[in-house]
PDB file of C-alpha atoms in Angstrom:
ATOM      1  CA  MET A   1      -9.537  -5.664   7.981  1.00  0.00           C
ATOM      2  CA  LYS A   2     -11.093  -7.754  10.791  1.00  0.00           C
ATOM      3  CA  VAL A   3     -12.298 -11.521  10.309  1.00  0.00           C
ATOM      4  CA  VAL A   4     -14.258 -13.096  13.063  1.00  0.00           C
ATOM      5  CA  VAL A   5     -14.240 -16.892  13.056  1.00  0.00           C
ATOM      6  CA  GLY A   6     -16.853 -18.925  14.658  1.00  0.00           C
ATOM      7  CA  ALA A   7     -16.269 -22.511  15.784  1.00  0.00           C
ATOM      8  CA  ARG A   8     -17.508 -24.831  18.830  1.00  0.00           C
ATOM      9  CA  GLY A   9     -15.976 -24.585  22.051  1.00  0.00           C
ATOM     10  CA  SER A  10     -14.787 -28.122  22.502  1.00  0.00           C
ATOM     11  CA  LYS A  11     -11.191 -28.572  22.775  1.00  0.00           C
ATOM     12  CA  LEU A  12     -10.569 -30.190  19.224  1.00  0.00           C
ATOM     13  CA  SER A  13     -12.868 -27.617  17.471  1.00  0.00           C
ATOM     14  CA  ILE A  14     -10.472 -24.697  18.642  1.00  0.00           C
ATOM     15  CA  THR A  15      -7.282 -26.579  17.778  1.00  0.00           C
ATOM     16  CA  GLN A  16      -8.952 -27.128  14.182  1.00  0.00           C
ATOM     17  CA  THR A  17      -9.689 -23.450  13.899  1.00  0.00           C
ATOM     18  CA  ASN A  18      -6.727 -22.394  15.213  1.00  0.00           C
ATOM     19  CA  LEU A  19      -4.592 -24.755  12.352  1.00  0.00           C
ATOM     20  CA  ILE A  20      -6.715 -22.542   9.749  1.00  0.00           C
ATOM     21  CA  ILE A  21      -6.423 -19.145  11.420  1.00  0.00           C
ATOM     22  CA  ASP A  22      -2.606 -20.014  11.393  1.00  0.00           C
ATOM     23  CA  MET A  23      -2.526 -20.938   7.550  1.00  0.00           C
ATOM     24  CA  ILE A  24      -4.498 -17.732   6.689  1.00  0.00           C
ATOM     25  CA  LYS A  25      -2.338 -15.527   8.888  1.00  0.00           C
ATOM     26  CA  LYS A  26       0.643 -17.100   7.293  1.00  0.00           C
ATOM     27  CA  ALA A  27      -0.803 -15.984   3.674  1.00  0.00           C
ATOM     28  CA  HIS A  28      -2.129 -12.587   4.619  1.00  0.00           C
ATOM     29  CA  PRO A  29      -0.255 -11.326   7.736  1.00  0.00           C
ATOM     30  CA  TYR A  30      -2.071  -8.050   7.603  1.00  0.00           C
ATOM     31  CA  LEU A  31      -5.621  -9.773   8.856  1.00  0.00           C
ATOM     32  CA  GLU A  32      -6.852  -9.037  12.214  1.00  0.00           C
ATOM     33  CA  ILE A  33      -8.581 -12.500  13.137  1.00  0.00           C
ATOM     34  CA  GLU A  34     -10.742 -12.944  16.021  1.00  0.00           C
ATOM     35  CA  LEU A  35     -11.968 -16.452  17.511  1.00  0.00           C
ATOM     36  CA  LYS A  36     -15.705 -16.635  18.666  1.00  0.00           C
ATOM     37  CA  THR A  37     -16.763 -19.901  20.444  1.00  0.00           C
ATOM     38  CA  ILE A  38     -20.237 -20.711  20.064  1.00  0.00           C
ATOM     39  CA  LYS A  39     -22.395 -23.442  21.833  1.00  0.00           C
ATOM     40  CA  THR A  40     -24.400 -25.625  19.773  1.00  0.00           C
ATOM     41  CA  LYS A  41     -27.340 -28.038  20.611  1.00  0.00           C
ATOM     42  CA  GLY A  42     -24.736 -31.182  20.259  1.00  0.00           C
ATOM     43  CA  ASP A  43     -22.757 -29.329  22.925  1.00  0.00           C
ATOM     44  CA  ILE A  44     -25.350 -29.146  25.238  1.00  0.00           C
ATOM     45  CA  LEU A  45     -26.970 -32.223  24.980  1.00  0.00           C
ATOM     46  CA  ARG A  46     -23.863 -34.217  25.142  1.00  0.00           C
ATOM     47  CA  GLU A  47     -25.214 -37.955  26.165  1.00  0.00           C
ATOM     48  CA  ALA A  48     -28.356 -37.944  23.724  1.00  0.00           C
ATOM     49  CA  SER A  49     -28.301 -39.923  20.369  1.00  0.00           C
ATOM     50  CA  LEU A  50     -27.213 -37.423  17.634  1.00  0.00           C
ATOM     51  CA  TYR A  51     -30.070 -39.001  15.563  1.00  0.00           C
ATOM     52  CA  LYS A  52     -32.634 -38.263  18.425  1.00  0.00           C
ATOM     53  CA  ILE A  53     -31.948 -34.693  18.782  1.00  0.00           C
ATOM     54  CA  GLY A  54     -31.048 -33.735  14.845  1.00  0.00           C
ATOM     55  CA  GLY A  55     -28.694 -35.673  13.140  1.00  0.00           C
ATOM     56  CA  LYS A  56     -25.514 -33.796  11.990  1.00  0.00           C
ATOM     57  CA  GLY A  57     -26.884 -30.532  12.095  1.00  0.00           C
ATOM     58  CA  VAL A  58     -27.009 -30.145  15.952  1.00  0.00           C
ATOM     59  CA  PHE A  59     -23.210 -29.146  15.529  1.00  0.00           C
ATOM     60  CA  VAL A  60     -23.529 -26.498  13.121  1.00  0.00           C
ATOM     61  CA  LYS A  61     -27.040 -24.857  13.593  1.00  0.00           C
ATOM     62  CA  GLU A  62     -26.360 -21.924  16.039  1.00  0.00           C
ATOM     63  CA  ILE A  63     -22.883 -21.184  14.392  1.00  0.00           C
ATOM     64  CA  GLU A  64     -24.519 -21.196  10.818  1.00  0.00           C
ATOM     65  CA  LYS A  65     -27.425 -18.681  12.251  1.00  0.00           C
ATOM     66  CA  GLU A  66     -24.331 -16.052  13.570  1.00  0.00           C
ATOM     67  CA  LEU A  67     -22.814 -16.565  10.070  1.00  0.00           C
ATOM     68  CA  LEU A  68     -26.219 -15.222   8.338  1.00  0.00           C
ATOM     69  CA  ASN A  69     -26.884 -12.670  10.741  1.00  0.00           C
ATOM     70  CA  GLY A  70     -23.092 -10.729   9.892  1.00  0.00           C
ATOM     71  CA  GLU A  71     -21.862 -11.920  13.670  1.00  0.00           C
ATOM     72  CA  ILE A  72     -19.126 -14.140  12.412  1.00  0.00           C
ATOM     73  CA  ASP A  73     -17.358 -14.008   8.912  1.00  0.00           C
ATOM     74  CA  MET A  74     -16.698 -17.728   8.673  1.00  0.00           C
ATOM     75  CA  ALA A  75     -17.066 -20.749  10.443  1.00  0.00           C
ATOM     76  CA  VAL A  76     -14.881 -23.868  10.942  1.00  0.00           C
ATOM     77  CA  HIS A  77     -16.619 -27.120  11.313  1.00  0.00           C
ATOM     78  CA  SER A  78     -15.285 -30.993  10.952  1.00  0.00           C
ATOM     79  CA  MET A  79     -16.632 -31.476   7.275  1.00  0.00           C
ATOM     80  CA  LYS A  80     -18.485 -35.196   8.296  1.00  0.00           C
ATOM     81  CA  ASP A  81     -20.558 -32.895  11.122  1.00  0.00           C
ATOM     82  CA  MET A  82     -22.012 -30.874   8.013  1.00  0.00           C
ATOM     83  CA  PRO A  83     -25.578 -31.997   6.514  1.00  0.00           C
ATOM     84  CA  GLY A  84     -25.921 -32.672   2.770  1.00  0.00           C
ATOM     85  CA  VAL A  85     -27.545 -29.620   2.082  1.00  0.00           C
ATOM     86  CA  LEU A  86     -26.847 -26.182   3.516  1.00  0.00           C
ATOM     87  CA  PRO A  87     -28.979 -23.184   4.806  1.00  0.00           C
ATOM     88  CA  GLU A  88     -30.058 -20.917   1.925  1.00  0.00           C
ATOM     89  CA  GLY A  89     -27.211 -17.933   1.660  1.00  0.00           C
ATOM     90  CA  LEU A  90     -24.307 -20.224   2.784  1.00  0.00           C
ATOM     91  CA  LYS A  91     -21.900 -22.079   1.303  1.00  0.00           C
ATOM     92  CA  LEU A  92     -18.332 -24.003   1.732  1.00  0.00           C
ATOM     93  CA  SER A  93     -15.389 -22.355   1.053  1.00  0.00           C
ATOM     94  CA  TYR A  94     -12.091 -23.789  -0.168  1.00  0.00           C
ATOM     95  CA  VAL A  95     -10.639 -26.761   1.713  1.00  0.00           C
ATOM     96  CA  PRO A  96      -7.249 -27.494   3.102  1.00  0.00           C
ATOM     97  CA  GLU A  97      -5.271 -30.672   3.030  1.00  0.00           C
ATOM     98  CA  ARG A  98      -7.007 -33.613   4.831  1.00  0.00           C
ATOM     99  CA  GLU A  99      -5.758 -35.350   8.075  1.00  0.00           C
ATOM    100  CA  ASP A 100      -5.874 -39.280   8.439  1.00  0.00           C
ATOM    101  CA  TYR A 101      -9.158 -40.100   7.019  1.00  0.00           C
ATOM    102  CA  ARG A 102      -9.570 -43.263   9.180  1.00  0.00           C
ATOM    103  CA  ASP A 103     -11.174 -44.625  12.316  1.00  0.00           C
ATOM    104  CA  VAL A 104      -8.939 -45.706  15.050  1.00  0.00           C
ATOM    105  CA  LEU A 105      -9.638 -47.752  18.069  1.00  0.00           C
ATOM    106  CA  VAL A 106      -8.222 -47.070  21.446  1.00  0.00           C
ATOM    107  CA  LEU A 107      -7.778 -49.763  23.671  1.00  0.00           C
ATOM    108  CA  ARG A 108      -7.645 -50.251  26.967  1.00  0.00           C
ATOM    109  CA  GLU A 109      -4.373 -51.429  28.553  1.00  0.00           C
ATOM    110  CA  GLY A 110      -3.124 -54.458  27.995  1.00  0.00           C
ATOM    111  CA  LEU A 111      -4.949 -55.185  24.734  1.00  0.00           C
ATOM    112  CA  ASN A 112      -3.167 -54.991  21.284  1.00  0.00           C
ATOM    113  CA  SER A 113      -5.094 -55.457  18.522  1.00  0.00           C
ATOM    114  CA  LEU A 114      -8.798 -55.697  17.251  1.00  0.00           C
ATOM    115  CA  ASP A 115      -8.269 -59.586  16.219  1.00  0.00           C
ATOM    116  CA  GLU A 116      -7.111 -60.037  20.038  1.00  0.00           C
ATOM    117  CA  LEU A 117     -10.246 -58.578  21.427  1.00  0.00           C
ATOM    118  CA  PRO A 118     -11.560 -60.922  24.059  1.00  0.00           C
ATOM    119  CA  ILE A 119     -15.012 -62.719  22.910  1.00  0.00           C
ATOM    120  CA  GLY A 120     -17.802 -60.325  23.635  1.00  0.00           C
ATOM    121  CA  ALA A 121     -15.354 -57.362  24.260  1.00  0.00           C
ATOM    122  CA  LYS A 122     -17.277 -54.006  24.717  1.00  0.00           C
ATOM    123  CA  ILE A 123     -16.559 -51.182  22.375  1.00  0.00           C
ATOM    124  CA  GLY A 124     -18.071 -47.385  22.489  1.00  0.00           C
ATOM    125  CA  THR A 125     -19.199 -45.793  19.807  1.00  0.00           C
ATOM    126  CA  GLY A 126     -22.210 -43.501  18.866  1.00  0.00           C
ATOM    127  CA  SER A 127     -22.385 -44.151  15.243  1.00  0.00           C
ATOM    128  CA  LYS A 128     -24.370 -46.659  13.165  1.00  0.00           C
ATOM    129  CA  ARG A 129     -21.583 -46.423  10.403  1.00  0.00           C
ATOM    130  CA  ARG A 130     -19.160 -47.682  12.811  1.00  0.00           C
ATOM    131  CA  LYS A 131     -21.064 -50.117  14.768  1.00  0.00           C
ATOM    132  CA  TYR A 132     -22.632 -51.888  11.856  1.00  0.00           C
ATOM    133  CA  GLN A 133     -19.296 -52.356  10.127  1.00  0.00           C
ATOM    134  CA  LEU A 134     -17.321 -53.598  13.318  1.00  0.00           C
ATOM    135  CA  LEU A 135     -20.066 -56.110  14.015  1.00  0.00           C
ATOM    136  CA  ARG A 136     -19.643 -57.506  10.493  1.00  0.00           C
ATOM    137  CA  TYR A 137     -15.850 -57.862  10.888  1.00  0.00           C
ATOM    138  CA  ARG A 138     -16.875 -59.504  14.557  1.00  0.00           C
ATOM    139  CA  LYS A 139     -20.273 -60.519  15.250  1.00  0.00           C
ATOM    140  CA  ASP A 140     -19.320 -61.085  18.648  1.00  0.00           C
ATOM    141  CA  LEU A 141     -18.414 -57.660  19.797  1.00  0.00           C
ATOM    142  CA  ASN A 142     -20.963 -55.859  22.445  1.00  0.00           C
ATOM    143  CA  ILE A 143     -20.975 -52.400  21.026  1.00  0.00           C
ATOM    144  CA  ILE A 144     -21.945 -49.628  23.639  1.00  0.00           C
ATOM    145  CA  GLU A 145     -23.698 -46.460  22.782  1.00  0.00           C
ATOM    146  CA  ILE A 146     -21.670 -43.711  24.007  1.00  0.00           C
ATOM    147  CA  ARG A 147     -21.292 -39.897  23.210  1.00  0.00           C
ATOM    148  CA  GLY A 148     -18.984 -36.693  24.080  1.00  0.00           C
ATOM    149  CA  ASN A 149     -15.950 -35.277  23.061  1.00  0.00           C
ATOM    150  CA  ILE A 150     -12.798 -36.962  22.547  1.00  0.00           C
ATOM    151  CA  ASP A 151     -11.432 -36.577  26.319  1.00  0.00           C
ATOM    152  CA  THR A 152     -14.773 -37.802  27.824  1.00  0.00           C
ATOM    153  CA  ARG A 153     -15.065 -40.714  25.331  1.00  0.00           C
ATOM    154  CA  ILE A 154     -11.555 -41.951  26.137  1.00  0.00           C
ATOM    155  CA  LYS A 155     -12.128 -41.767  29.843  1.00  0.00           C
ATOM    156  CA  LYS A 156     -15.280 -43.837  29.521  1.00  0.00           C
ATOM    157  CA  ILE A 157     -12.953 -46.858  28.796  1.00  0.00           C
ATOM    158  CA  GLU A 158     -12.260 -46.976  32.526  1.00  0.00           C
ATOM    159  CA  SER A 159     -15.517 -45.305  33.854  1.00  0.00           C
ATOM    160  CA  GLU A 160     -17.709 -47.791  31.880  1.00  0.00           C
ATOM    161  CA  LYS A 161     -15.318 -50.533  32.189  1.00  0.00           C
ATOM    162  CA  LEU A 162     -15.301 -50.636  28.103  1.00  0.00           C
ATOM    163  CA  ASP A 163     -12.253 -52.477  25.958  1.00  0.00           C
ATOM    164  CA  GLY A 164     -11.810 -49.642  23.663  1.00  0.00           C
ATOM    165  CA  VAL A 165     -13.806 -46.502  21.887  1.00  0.00           C
ATOM    166  CA  VAL A 166     -13.581 -45.784  17.924  1.00  0.00           C
ATOM    167  CA  LEU A 167     -12.842 -42.554  17.181  1.00  0.00           C
ATOM    168  CA  ALA A 168     -11.759 -40.474  13.812  1.00  0.00           C
ATOM    169  CA  ALA A 169      -8.099 -40.865  13.814  1.00  0.00           C
ATOM    170  CA  ALA A 170      -7.538 -36.987  12.474  1.00  0.00           C
ATOM    171  CA  GLY A 171      -8.813 -35.811  15.863  1.00  0.00           C
ATOM    172  CA  ILE A 172      -6.797 -37.677  17.528  1.00  0.00           C
ATOM    173  CA  LYS A 173      -3.836 -36.778  15.892  1.00  0.00           C
ATOM    174  CA  ARG A 174      -4.751 -33.183  15.697  1.00  0.00           C
ATOM    175  CA  LEU A 175      -4.836 -33.163  19.569  1.00  0.00           C
ATOM    176  CA  GLY A 176      -1.408 -34.556  19.435  1.00  0.00           C
ATOM    177  CA  LEU A 177      -2.917 -37.759  21.221  1.00  0.00           C
ATOM    178  CA  ASP A 178      -1.290 -40.628  18.514  1.00  0.00           C
ATOM    179  CA  LYS A 179       1.775 -39.844  20.559  1.00  0.00           C
ATOM    180  CA  THR A 180       0.340 -39.880  24.187  1.00  0.00           C
ATOM    181  CA  LEU A 181      -1.880 -42.811  23.670  1.00  0.00           C
ATOM    182  CA  LYS A 182       0.526 -44.379  20.925  1.00  0.00           C
ATOM    183  CA  ASP A 183       0.545 -48.201  22.130  1.00  0.00           C
ATOM    184  CA  ARG A 184      -3.141 -48.096  22.690  1.00  0.00           C
ATOM    185  CA  LEU A 185      -4.138 -47.182  19.214  1.00  0.00           C
ATOM    186  CA  VAL A 186      -5.430 -49.609  16.536  1.00  0.00           C
ATOM    187  CA  TYR A 187      -6.058 -47.595  13.021  1.00  0.00           C
ATOM    188  CA  LEU A 188      -8.971 -49.303  11.130  1.00  0.00           C
ATOM    189  CA  ASP A 189      -7.986 -49.676   7.629  1.00  0.00           C
ATOM    190  CA  LYS A 190     -11.185 -48.833   5.261  1.00  0.00           C
ATOM    191  CA  GLU A 191     -11.427 -52.555   4.216  1.00  0.00           C
ATOM    192  CA  ILE A 192     -13.167 -52.814   7.828  1.00  0.00           C
ATOM    193  CA  VAL A 193     -14.300 -49.521   8.303  1.00  0.00           C
ATOM    194  CA  LEU A 194     -14.887 -47.158   5.587  1.00  0.00           C
ATOM    195  CA  PRO A 195     -15.064 -43.789   7.042  1.00  0.00           C
ATOM    196  CA  SER A 196     -17.459 -41.278   7.241  1.00  0.00           C
ATOM    197  CA  PRO A 197     -17.912 -39.096   4.220  1.00  0.00           C
ATOM    198  CA  CYS A 198     -15.098 -35.907   4.093  1.00  0.00           C
ATOM    199  CA  GLN A 199     -13.959 -37.495   7.695  1.00  0.00           C
ATOM    200  CA  GLY A 200     -10.292 -35.646   8.331  1.00  0.00           C
ATOM    201  CA  ILE A 201     -11.306 -32.641   6.175  1.00  0.00           C
ATOM    202  CA  LEU A 202     -12.561 -29.221   7.955  1.00  0.00           C
ATOM    203  CA  ALA A 203     -14.974 -27.104   6.148  1.00  0.00           C
ATOM    204  CA  ILE A 204     -14.930 -23.717   5.942  1.00  0.00           C
ATOM    205  CA  GLU A 205     -18.538 -22.160   5.820  1.00  0.00           C
ATOM    206  CA  ILE A 206     -18.964 -18.547   4.620  1.00  0.00           C
ATOM    207  CA  ARG A 207     -21.674 -16.266   3.098  1.00  0.00           C
ATOM    208  CA  LYS A 208     -22.486 -16.766  -0.654  1.00  0.00           C
ATOM    209  CA  ASP A 209     -21.881 -13.675  -1.467  1.00  0.00           C
ATOM    210  CA  ASP A 210     -18.888 -12.579   0.581  1.00  0.00           C
ATOM    211  CA  LYS A 211     -16.518 -12.316  -2.181  1.00  0.00           C
ATOM    212  CA  LYS A 212     -13.701 -11.005   0.197  1.00  0.00           C
ATOM    213  CA  MET A 213     -13.426 -13.755   2.161  1.00  0.00           C
ATOM    214  CA  GLU A 214     -13.704 -16.329  -0.670  1.00  0.00           C
ATOM    215  CA  GLU A 215     -10.734 -14.569  -2.098  1.00  0.00           C
ATOM    216  CA  ILE A 216      -8.767 -14.634   1.607  1.00  0.00           C
ATOM    217  CA  LEU A 217      -9.895 -18.481   1.524  1.00  0.00           C
ATOM    218  CA  LYS A 218      -8.102 -19.213  -2.021  1.00  0.00           C
ATOM    219  CA  SER A 219      -4.770 -19.551  -0.312  1.00  0.00           C
ATOM    220  CA  ILE A 220      -5.432 -22.483   1.642  1.00  0.00           C
ATOM    221  CA  SER A 221      -6.721 -24.805  -0.989  1.00  0.00           C
ATOM    222  CA  HIS A 222      -5.477 -27.965  -1.453  1.00  0.00           C
ATOM    223  CA  GLU A 223      -6.229 -29.436  -4.878  1.00  0.00           C
ATOM    224  CA  LYS A 224      -6.725 -33.131  -3.933  1.00  0.00           C
ATOM    225  CA  THR A 225      -8.858 -32.676  -0.792  1.00  0.00           C
ATOM    226  CA  GLU A 226     -11.143 -30.210  -2.855  1.00  0.00           C
ATOM    227  CA  ILE A 227     -12.085 -33.256  -5.322  1.00  0.00           C
ATOM    228  CA  GLN A 228     -12.268 -35.885  -2.104  1.00  0.00           C
ATOM    229  CA  ALA A 229     -14.784 -33.534  -0.790  1.00  0.00           C
ATOM    230  CA  LYS A 230     -16.759 -32.747  -3.715  1.00  0.00           C
ATOM    231  CA  VAL A 231     -17.313 -36.594  -4.726  1.00  0.00           C
ATOM    232  CA  GLU A 232     -17.558 -37.606  -0.991  1.00  0.00           C
ATOM    233  CA  ARG A 233     -20.264 -34.629  -0.007  1.00  0.00           C
ATOM    234  CA  GLY A 234     -21.991 -35.815  -3.509  1.00  0.00           C
ATOM    235  CA  PHE A 235     -22.547 -39.367  -1.930  1.00  0.00           C
ATOM    236  CA  LEU A 236     -23.715 -37.982   1.078  1.00  0.00           C
ATOM    237  CA  THR A 237     -26.085 -35.734  -0.353  1.00  0.00           C
ATOM    238  CA  GLY A 238     -27.295 -38.477  -2.885  1.00  0.00           C
ATOM    239  CA  ALA A 239     -27.658 -40.885   0.184  1.00  0.00           C
ATOM    240  CA  GLY A 240     -29.809 -38.509   2.164  1.00  0.00           C
ATOM    241  CA  GLY A 241     -27.259 -37.397   4.657  1.00  0.00           C
ATOM    242  CA  SER A 242     -28.725 -38.240   7.921  1.00  0.00           C
ATOM    243  CA  CYS A 243     -27.503 -40.067  11.329  1.00  0.00           C
ATOM    244  CA  LYS A 244     -30.349 -42.510  11.067  1.00  0.00           C
ATOM    245  CA  VAL A 245     -28.707 -44.906   8.325  1.00  0.00           C
ATOM    246  CA  PRO A 246     -24.983 -45.998   8.282  1.00  0.00           C
ATOM    247  CA  ILE A 247     -23.245 -43.896   5.780  1.00  0.00           C
ATOM    248  CA  GLY A 248     -19.493 -44.282   4.669  1.00  0.00           C
ATOM    249  CA  ALA A 249     -17.348 -42.936   1.800  1.00  0.00           C
ATOM    250  CA  TYR A 250     -13.877 -42.622   0.594  1.00  0.00           C
ATOM    251  CA  CYS A 251     -12.270 -41.155  -2.742  1.00  0.00           C
ATOM    252  CA  GLU A 252      -9.167 -41.748  -4.294  1.00  0.00           C
ATOM    253  CA  ILE A 253      -7.598 -40.319  -7.420  1.00  0.00           C
ATOM    254  CA  TYR A 254      -5.190 -41.728  -9.796  1.00  0.00           C
ATOM    255  CA  ASP A 255      -4.222 -39.292 -12.605  1.00  0.00           C
ATOM    256  CA  GLU A 256      -7.610 -38.188 -14.150  1.00  0.00           C
ATOM    257  CA  LYS A 257      -9.494 -41.396 -12.699  1.00  0.00           C
ATOM    258  CA  VAL A 258     -11.421 -40.840  -9.492  1.00  0.00           C
ATOM    259  CA  VAL A 259     -13.038 -43.901  -7.591  1.00  0.00           C
ATOM    260  CA  LEU A 260     -15.390 -43.715  -4.686  1.00  0.00           C
ATOM    261  CA  GLU A 261     -16.303 -46.583  -2.636  1.00  0.00           C
ATOM    262  CA  GLY A 262     -19.674 -46.413  -0.435  1.00  0.00           C
ATOM    263  CA  PHE A 263     -20.962 -47.869   2.396  1.00  0.00           C
ATOM    264  CA  LEU A 264     -24.583 -47.701   2.887  1.00  0.00           C
ATOM    265  CA  GLY A 265     -27.218 -50.186   4.963  1.00  0.00           C
ATOM    266  CA  THR A 266     -30.426 -50.066   6.641  1.00  0.00           C
ATOM    267  CA  GLU A 267     -31.539 -48.148  10.009  1.00  0.00           C
ATOM    268  CA  ASP A 268     -31.039 -51.715  11.958  1.00  0.00           C
ATOM    269  CA  GLY A 269     -28.351 -53.015  10.123  1.00  0.00           C
ATOM    270  CA  SER A 270     -30.093 -55.800   8.677  1.00  0.00           C
ATOM    271  CA  VAL A 271     -28.808 -54.989   4.939  1.00  0.00           C
ATOM    272  CA  LEU A 272     -25.109 -53.498   4.647  1.00  0.00           C
ATOM    273  CA  ILE A 273     -23.745 -52.786   1.061  1.00  0.00           C
ATOM    274  CA  ASN A 274     -20.579 -51.927  -0.055  1.00  0.00           C
ATOM    275  CA  LYS A 275     -19.621 -50.918  -3.876  1.00  0.00           C
ATOM    276  CA  ARG A 276     -17.231 -48.771  -5.989  1.00  0.00           C
ATOM    277  CA  MET A 277     -17.477 -46.539  -9.002  1.00  0.00           C
ATOM    278  CA  GLU A 278     -15.281 -44.985 -10.942  1.00  0.00           C
ATOM    279  CA  GLY A 279     -15.518 -41.656 -12.772  1.00  0.00           C
ATOM    280  CA  SER A 280     -13.662 -38.661 -14.110  1.00  0.00           C
ATOM    281  CA  LYS A 281     -12.663 -35.216 -12.454  1.00  0.00           C
ATOM    282  CA  ASP A 282     -15.013 -33.578 -14.958  1.00  0.00           C
ATOM    283  CA  SER A 283     -18.014 -34.900 -12.789  1.00  0.00           C
ATOM    284  CA  LEU A 284     -16.975 -34.987  -9.350  1.00  0.00           C
ATOM    285  CA  GLU A 285     -20.577 -34.407  -7.431  1.00  0.00           C
ATOM    286  CA  LYS A 286     -22.422 -36.878 -10.071  1.00  0.00           C
ATOM    287  CA  LEU A 287     -20.007 -39.602  -9.017  1.00  0.00           C
ATOM    288  CA  GLY A 288     -21.031 -39.461  -5.584  1.00  0.00           C
ATOM    289  CA  TYR A 289     -24.951 -39.045  -6.363  1.00  0.00           C
ATOM    290  CA  ASP A 290     -24.783 -41.776  -9.120  1.00  0.00           C
ATOM    291  CA  LEU A 291     -22.951 -44.178  -6.375  1.00  0.00           C
ATOM    292  CA  ALA A 292     -25.520 -43.288  -3.948  1.00  0.00           C
ATOM    293  CA  ASN A 293     -28.436 -43.685  -6.093  1.00  0.00           C
ATOM    294  CA  THR A 294     -27.360 -47.028  -7.522  1.00  0.00           C
ATOM    295  CA  MET A 295     -26.891 -48.423  -3.726  1.00  0.00           C
ATOM    296  CA  ILE A 296     -30.153 -46.818  -2.350  1.00  0.00           C
ATOM    297  CA  ARG A 297     -31.981 -48.926  -5.175  1.00  0.00           C
ATOM    298  CA  GLU A 298     -29.674 -52.245  -4.393  1.00  0.00           C
ATOM    299  CA  ARG A 299     -30.734 -51.857  -0.542  1.00  0.00           C
ATOM    300  CA  ASP A 300     -34.395 -51.153  -0.987  1.00  0.00           C
ATOM    301  CA  SER A 301     -34.810 -54.067  -3.210  1.00  0.00           C
ATOM    302  CA  ARG A 302     -33.344 -56.563  -0.738  1.00  0.00           C
TER     303      ARG A 302
END
């Protein structure tokens, strides 16, 4: 049996997709697996603000079109890039183990920590979630909007004379940059910057009626990550799931208890709310929806 896997052509996307392919091959050595790279709108319009060119969906729409047309059998995405609602006919399948969920600050050489940054330090990020949480921690920071793949953004530290850029730790680690950049990395705890919902989790998208792919992918499932993905995507969907407003979430599991922490703000950052809610393993998506709805009401009443 041959399986065609679709993914973006970036170095990180190909690395992540090959991780999934290796997991599948280990469990199903008889499969022939082909990787097909697909250019997305987000890859073509690299410098434009995400929310101006269509939000999270700009990294997945072209790939989803090929999946619906039967040109590929499955697609691998970063789950944090997935909109809250998928196109009719598609679904997310089983989820492998999560990588580091945190954000990481890549500093220019000579700097050592977030607290030691000079007054008015220039930090690059295209994310409102990162921007407003960093400014809440250090009001003096000068946040510069940047986009591009990981290598491009790191190079902008030199080319645009930045003091640092904020990236997802998962991407840094999957590319092995945590070793080469070791002395320049500051991992941001969730108490400072709550991550994007499902950050560090890979999403595997398939056609809803494809029972064969579903059965194949069962072998890579990771129970704790499956729970976190359901809860955090529930929050994302309940909060509207766009790039226009800052949204963050992280779910922790304690035996049968599930605790979700959410972050939600207004588009201009004038209102920023953090809230926690507890639930059980019986109502995962509901916990996400409920916390999002509570926070939306609180935000809109201010």
